[in-house]
PDB file of C-alpha atoms in Angstrom:
ATOM      1  CA  UNK A 846     -69.501  49.226 -67.810  1.00 53.00           C
ATOM      2  CA  UNK A 847     -69.879  46.123 -70.066  1.00 58.00           C
ATOM      3  CA  UNK A 848     -66.997  43.563 -69.937  1.00 67.00           C
ATOM      4  CA  UNK A 849     -64.499  43.774 -72.748  1.00 72.00           C
ATOM      5  CA  UNK A 850     -63.558  40.759 -74.736  1.00 79.00           C
ATOM      6  CA  UNK A 851     -60.511  38.652 -73.503  1.00 86.00           C
ATOM      7  CA  UNK A 852     -57.339  40.337 -74.566  1.00 93.00           C
ATOM      8  CA  UNK A 853     -55.001  38.725 -76.971  1.00 95.00           C
ATOM      9  CA  UNK A 854     -51.748  37.903 -75.281  1.00 97.00           C
ATOM     10  CA  UNK A 855     -48.373  37.674 -77.055  1.00 96.00           C
ATOM     11  CA  UNK A 856     -44.694  38.554 -76.604  1.00 96.00           C
ATOM     12  CA  UNK A 857     -43.820  42.104 -77.607  1.00 96.00           C
ATOM     13  CA  UNK A 858     -41.636  42.637 -80.615  1.00 95.00           C
ATOM     14  CA  UNK A 859     -39.603  45.627 -81.753  1.00 94.00           C
ATOM     15  CA  UNK A 860     -42.602  47.041 -83.716  1.00 95.00           C
ATOM     16  CA  UNK A 861     -44.538  47.148 -80.396  1.00 96.00           C
ATOM     17  CA  UNK A 862     -41.992  49.435 -78.632  1.00 96.00           C
ATOM     18  CA  UNK A 863     -43.754  52.738 -79.395  1.00 95.00           C
ATOM     19  CA  UNK A 864     -47.155  51.319 -77.982  1.00 96.00           C
ATOM     20  CA  UNK A 865     -45.264  49.825 -75.008  1.00 96.00           C
ATOM     21  CA  UNK A 866     -43.770  53.233 -74.288  1.00 96.00           C
ATOM     22  CA  UNK A 867     -47.142  54.921 -74.447  1.00 96.00           C
ATOM     23  CA  UNK A 868     -48.649  52.371 -72.100  1.00 97.00           C
ATOM     24  CA  UNK A 869     -45.609  52.682 -69.695  1.00 96.00           C
ATOM     25  CA  UNK A 870     -45.716  56.454 -69.770  1.00 96.00           C
ATOM     26  CA  UNK A 871     -49.446  56.310 -69.044  1.00 96.00           C
ATOM     27  CA  UNK A 872     -48.892  54.095 -66.057  1.00 94.00           C
ATOM     28  CA  UNK A 873     -46.082  56.259 -64.683  1.00 95.00           C
ATOM     29  CA  UNK A 874     -48.190  59.371 -64.938  1.00 95.00           C
ATOM     30  CA  UNK A 875     -51.419  57.840 -63.741  1.00 94.00           C
ATOM     31  CA  UNK A 876     -49.905  55.858 -60.784  1.00 94.00           C
ATOM     32  CA  UNK A 877     -46.447  57.336 -59.848  1.00 94.00           C
ATOM     33  CA  UNK A 878     -46.366  55.397 -56.551  1.00 94.00           C
ATOM     34  CA  UNK A 879     -46.710  52.082 -58.253  1.00 93.00           C
ATOM     35  CA  UNK A 880     -43.259  52.323 -60.217  1.00 94.00           C
ATOM     36  CA  UNK A 881     -39.705  52.860 -59.096  1.00 92.00           C
ATOM     37  CA  UNK A 882     -39.128  54.765 -62.395  1.00 94.00           C
ATOM     38  CA  UNK A 883     -40.423  58.423 -62.622  1.00 92.00           C
ATOM     39  CA  UNK A 884     -42.593  59.705 -65.444  1.00 93.00           C
ATOM     40  CA  UNK A 885     -40.164  62.758 -66.374  1.00 94.00           C
ATOM     41  CA  UNK A 886     -37.165  60.555 -66.911  1.00 93.00           C
ATOM     42  CA  UNK A 887     -38.972  57.647 -68.684  1.00 93.00           C
ATOM     43  CA  UNK A 888     -40.978  59.999 -70.873  1.00 93.00           C
ATOM     44  CA  UNK A 889     -37.737  61.657 -72.199  1.00 94.00           C
ATOM     45  CA  UNK A 890     -36.333  58.236 -73.318  1.00 95.00           C
ATOM     46  CA  UNK A 891     -37.088  57.034 -76.850  1.00 93.00           C
ATOM     47  CA  UNK A 892     -39.195  53.864 -77.343  1.00 93.00           C
ATOM     48  CA  UNK A 893     -36.150  51.930 -78.453  1.00 92.00           C
ATOM     49  CA  UNK A 894     -34.608  52.227 -74.888  1.00 93.00           C
ATOM     50  CA  UNK A 895     -37.027  49.353 -73.973  1.00 92.00           C
ATOM     51  CA  UNK A 896     -35.651  47.033 -76.590  1.00 89.00           C
ATOM     52  CA  UNK A 897     -33.448  45.235 -74.081  1.00 86.00           C
ATOM     53  CA  UNK A 898     -36.711  44.010 -72.402  1.00 89.00           C
ATOM     54  CA  UNK A 899     -37.689  42.005 -75.508  1.00 88.00           C
ATOM     55  CA  UNK A 900     -37.017  38.387 -75.841  1.00 85.00           C
ATOM     56  CA  UNK A 901     -38.753  34.976 -75.699  1.00 75.00           C
ATOM     57  CA  UNK A 902     -38.251  31.787 -73.771  1.00 74.00           C
ATOM     58  CA  UNK A 903     -35.770  30.221 -73.431  1.00 71.00           C
ATOM     59  CA  UNK A 904     -34.103  33.568 -73.198  1.00 77.00           C
ATOM     60  CA  UNK A 905     -33.688  35.036 -69.786  1.00 85.00           C
ATOM     61  CA  UNK A 906     -36.062  37.951 -70.324  1.00 89.00           C
ATOM     62  CA  UNK A 907     -39.264  38.755 -72.156  1.00 94.00           C
ATOM     63  CA  UNK A 908     -42.116  41.301 -72.190  1.00 96.00           C
ATOM     64  CA  UNK A 909     -45.657  39.886 -72.531  1.00 97.00           C
ATOM     65  CA  UNK A 910     -48.365  42.250 -73.868  1.00 97.00           C
ATOM     66  CA  UNK A 911     -52.102  42.313 -73.690  1.00 98.00           C
ATOM     67  CA  UNK A 912     -53.981  43.553 -76.730  1.00 97.00           C
ATOM     68  CA  UNK A 913     -57.591  44.698 -76.896  1.00 94.00           C
ATOM     69  CA  UNK A 914     -59.719  43.558 -79.850  1.00 84.00           C
ATOM     70  CA  UNK A 915     -59.215  46.041 -82.748  1.00 81.00           C
ATOM     71  CA  UNK A 916     -61.969  48.539 -83.385  1.00 81.00           C
ATOM     72  CA  UNK A 917     -62.710  49.113 -87.008  1.00 82.00           C
ATOM     73  CA  UNK A 918     -59.492  49.609 -89.004  1.00 83.00           C
ATOM     74  CA  UNK A 919     -57.366  50.602 -86.033  1.00 81.00           C
ATOM     75  CA  UNK A 920     -54.648  48.257 -84.854  1.00 84.00           C
ATOM     76  CA  UNK A 921     -55.171  46.326 -81.672  1.00 90.00           C
ATOM     77  CA  UNK A 922     -54.487  48.542 -78.628  1.00 94.00           C
ATOM     78  CA  UNK A 923     -51.816  47.500 -76.134  1.00 97.00           C
ATOM     79  CA  UNK A 924     -53.656  47.536 -72.762  1.00 98.00           C
ATOM     80  CA  UNK A 925     -51.383  45.754 -70.586  1.00 98.00           C
ATOM     81  CA  UNK A 926     -47.770  44.452 -70.209  1.00 98.00           C
ATOM     82  CA  UNK A 927     -45.409  42.661 -67.821  1.00 97.00           C
ATOM     83  CA  UNK A 928     -41.651  42.013 -67.889  1.00 96.00           C
ATOM     84  CA  UNK A 929     -39.619  38.952 -66.802  1.00 96.00           C
ATOM     85  CA  UNK A 930     -35.930  39.400 -66.106  1.00 94.00           C
ATOM     86  CA  UNK A 931     -33.913  36.464 -64.977  1.00 92.00           C
ATOM     87  CA  UNK A 932     -30.691  36.814 -62.901  1.00 84.00           C
ATOM     88  CA  UNK A 933     -27.488  36.150 -64.859  1.00 86.00           C
ATOM     89  CA  UNK A 934     -25.333  35.327 -61.891  1.00 91.00           C
ATOM     90  CA  UNK A 935     -25.024  31.551 -61.295  1.00 92.00           C
ATOM     91  CA  UNK A 936     -25.946  31.495 -57.601  1.00 95.00           C
ATOM     92  CA  UNK A 937     -29.272  33.187 -58.293  1.00 94.00           C
ATOM     93  CA  UNK A 938     -30.155  31.843 -61.755  1.00 93.00           C
ATOM     94  CA  UNK A 939     -32.924  29.805 -60.237  1.00 95.00           C
ATOM     95  CA  UNK A 940     -35.049  33.040 -59.845  1.00 96.00           C
ATOM     96  CA  UNK A 941     -36.452  35.750 -62.071  1.00 96.00           C
ATOM     97  CA  UNK A 942     -38.214  39.038 -61.334  1.00 97.00           C
ATOM     98  CA  UNK A 943     -41.599  40.092 -62.419  1.00 98.00           C
ATOM     99  CA  UNK A 944     -41.187  43.775 -63.351  1.00 96.00           C
ATOM    100  CA  UNK A 945     -43.233  46.724 -64.662  1.00 92.00           C
ATOM    101  CA  UNK A 946     -46.691  45.174 -64.488  1.00 96.00           C
ATOM    102  CA  UNK A 947     -49.060  47.882 -65.998  1.00 97.00           C
ATOM    103  CA  UNK A 948     -52.577  47.804 -67.177  1.00 97.00           C
ATOM    104  CA  UNK A 949     -54.111  50.814 -68.851  1.00 97.00           C
ATOM    105  CA  UNK A 950     -56.476  52.687 -66.460  1.00 95.00           C
ATOM    106  CA  UNK A 951     -59.509  52.144 -68.792  1.00 94.00           C
ATOM    107  CA  UNK A 952     -58.804  48.412 -68.892  1.00 95.00           C
ATOM    108  CA  UNK A 953     -58.590  47.713 -65.170  1.00 94.00           C
ATOM    109  CA  UNK A 954     -61.008  45.367 -63.397  1.00 93.00           C
ATOM    110  CA  UNK A 955     -61.618  43.422 -66.602  1.00 94.00           C
ATOM    111  CA  UNK A 956     -59.267  40.576 -65.950  1.00 95.00           C
ATOM    112  CA  UNK A 957     -56.314  41.883 -67.985  1.00 97.00           C
ATOM    113  CA  UNK A 958     -53.763  41.558 -65.083  1.00 97.00           C
ATOM    114  CA  UNK A 959     -55.117  38.202 -64.157  1.00 97.00           C
ATOM    115  CA  UNK A 960     -54.675  36.961 -67.827  1.00 97.00           C
ATOM    116  CA  UNK A 961     -51.144  38.416 -68.062  1.00 98.00           C
ATOM    117  CA  UNK A 962     -50.013  36.762 -64.794  1.00 98.00           C
ATOM    118  CA  UNK A 963     -51.363  33.316 -66.082  1.00 97.00           C
ATOM    119  CA  UNK A 964     -49.522  33.632 -69.295  1.00 97.00           C
ATOM    120  CA  UNK A 965     -46.395  34.995 -67.484  1.00 97.00           C
ATOM    121  CA  UNK A 966     -46.380  31.799 -65.443  1.00 96.00           C
ATOM    122  CA  UNK A 967     -46.698  29.612 -68.460  1.00 95.00           C
ATOM    123  CA  UNK A 968     -43.873  31.383 -70.228  1.00 94.00           C
ATOM    124  CA  UNK A 969     -41.625  31.507 -67.017  1.00 94.00           C
ATOM    125  CA  UNK A 970     -41.974  27.815 -66.621  1.00 94.00           C
ATOM    126  CA  UNK A 971     -40.248  27.412 -70.041  1.00 91.00           C
ATOM    127  CA  UNK A 972     -36.995  28.926 -68.743  1.00 92.00           C
ATOM    128  CA  UNK A 973     -34.833  25.854 -67.825  1.00 92.00           C
ATOM    129  CA  UNK A 974     -33.940  25.709 -64.145  1.00 93.00           C
ATOM    130  CA  UNK A 975     -36.119  28.552 -63.102  1.00 95.00           C
ATOM    131  CA  UNK A 976     -37.663  27.765 -59.615  1.00 96.00           C
ATOM    132  CA  UNK A 977     -38.885  30.965 -58.373  1.00 97.00           C
ATOM    133  CA  UNK A 978     -40.320  34.432 -59.313  1.00 98.00           C
ATOM    134  CA  UNK A 979     -39.994  37.501 -57.116  1.00 98.00           C
ATOM    135  CA  UNK A 980     -41.601  40.945 -57.358  1.00 98.00           C
ATOM    136  CA  UNK A 981     -42.051  44.103 -55.337  1.00 98.00           C
ATOM    137  CA  UNK A 982     -45.360  45.918 -55.216  1.00 98.00           C
ATOM    138  CA  UNK A 983     -46.302  49.144 -53.470  1.00 97.00           C
ATOM    139  CA  UNK A 984     -47.852  47.938 -50.192  1.00 97.00           C
ATOM    140  CA  UNK A 985     -50.879  50.338 -50.264  1.00 96.00           C
ATOM    141  CA  UNK A 986     -51.922  49.179 -53.670  1.00 95.00           C
ATOM    142  CA  UNK A 987     -54.248  46.623 -52.223  1.00 96.00           C
ATOM    143  CA  UNK A 988     -55.732  45.637 -55.554  1.00 94.00           C
ATOM    144  CA  UNK A 989     -52.400  44.707 -56.849  1.00 96.00           C
ATOM    145  CA  UNK A 990     -51.319  42.927 -53.686  1.00 97.00           C
ATOM    146  CA  UNK A 991     -54.593  40.906 -53.932  1.00 97.00           C
ATOM    147  CA  UNK A 992     -54.064  40.056 -57.636  1.00 97.00           C
ATOM    148  CA  UNK A 993     -50.525  38.763 -56.901  1.00 98.00           C
ATOM    149  CA  UNK A 994     -51.766  36.715 -53.959  1.00 98.00           C
ATOM    150  CA  UNK A 995     -54.457  35.239 -56.072  1.00 97.00           C
ATOM    151  CA  UNK A 996     -51.843  34.259 -58.556  1.00 97.00           C
ATOM    152  CA  UNK A 997     -49.897  32.301 -55.876  1.00 97.00           C
ATOM    153  CA  UNK A 998     -47.436  34.937 -54.705  1.00 98.00           C
ATOM    154  CA  UNK A 999     -46.727  35.192 -50.900  1.00 98.00           C
ATOM    155  CA  UNK A1000     -45.291  38.105 -49.098  1.00 98.00           C
ATOM    156  CA  UNK A1001     -41.771  37.432 -47.459  1.00 98.00           C
ATOM    157  CA  UNK A1002     -40.925  41.053 -46.416  1.00 98.00           C
ATOM    158  CA  UNK A1003     -41.581  44.680 -46.469  1.00 98.00           C
ATOM    159  CA  UNK A1004     -39.207  47.433 -47.544  1.00 98.00           C
ATOM    160  CA  UNK A1005     -40.207  50.486 -45.651  1.00 98.00           C
ATOM    161  CA  UNK A1006     -39.802  53.828 -47.284  1.00 98.00           C
ATOM    162  CA  UNK A1007     -38.890  52.193 -50.614  1.00 97.00           C
ATOM    163  CA  UNK A1008     -40.064  55.063 -52.688  1.00 97.00           C
ATOM    164  CA  UNK A1009     -40.196  58.840 -51.906  1.00 97.00           C
ATOM    165  CA  UNK A1010     -42.339  61.147 -54.012  1.00 96.00           C
ATOM    166  CA  UNK A1011     -42.286  64.637 -52.684  1.00 95.00           C
ATOM    167  CA  UNK A1012     -42.460  64.341 -48.914  1.00 97.00           C
ATOM    168  CA  UNK A1013     -44.336  61.111 -49.001  1.00 97.00           C
ATOM    169  CA  UNK A1014     -42.853  57.716 -48.516  1.00 98.00           C
ATOM    170  CA  UNK A1015     -44.304  54.325 -49.966  1.00 97.00           C
ATOM    171  CA  UNK A1016     -43.438  50.910 -48.574  1.00 98.00           C
ATOM    172  CA  UNK A1017     -42.885  47.943 -50.980  1.00 98.00           C
ATOM    173  CA  UNK A1018     -44.218  44.469 -50.245  1.00 98.00           C
ATOM    174  CA  UNK A1019     -41.726  41.879 -51.321  1.00 98.00           C
ATOM    175  CA  UNK A1020     -43.393  38.695 -52.662  1.00 98.00           C
ATOM    176  CA  UNK A1021     -42.208  35.480 -54.131  1.00 98.00           C
ATOM    177  CA  UNK A1022     -43.808  32.435 -55.818  1.00 98.00           C
ATOM    178  CA  UNK A1023     -42.284  28.980 -56.376  1.00 97.00           C
ATOM    179  CA  UNK A1024     -42.859  27.450 -59.680  1.00 95.00           C
TER     180      UNK A1024
END
């Protein structure tokens, strides 16, 4: 497989919500153990349900998207996304959560996740008073754990049996990074 060109990274806007829903639904269907949400419930929601995730620094939340270079007259394809949600409560406003990281299956291993995390870090540092970013990742997803570790996240705990899909349980590694 030849490497794809570096994606274009930008904050998602309302017009991007249908593409975001497709990407998210694909992630939920392809890797159900990687998300707390389930495909059936999320798939039934309209794209507009994700509008609350939009924003831009210095707001307390944003969704960053990675777009592949356009092919012909087609619009650029959304191939990755990550969400930042900051705590509203005063005692925990110094931290935000990295949520919903998803990279399209055909774009994995091409540096999309690494690029999203680097841009996420830049944007998160624009949030006044933000000191720490936390996340949870399915502990058996070694590629994702490694990606987060390479971005400076450190594991501080493990939530055993965090997810249950059918009769199978999945642990979540709890990770944090100081800015």
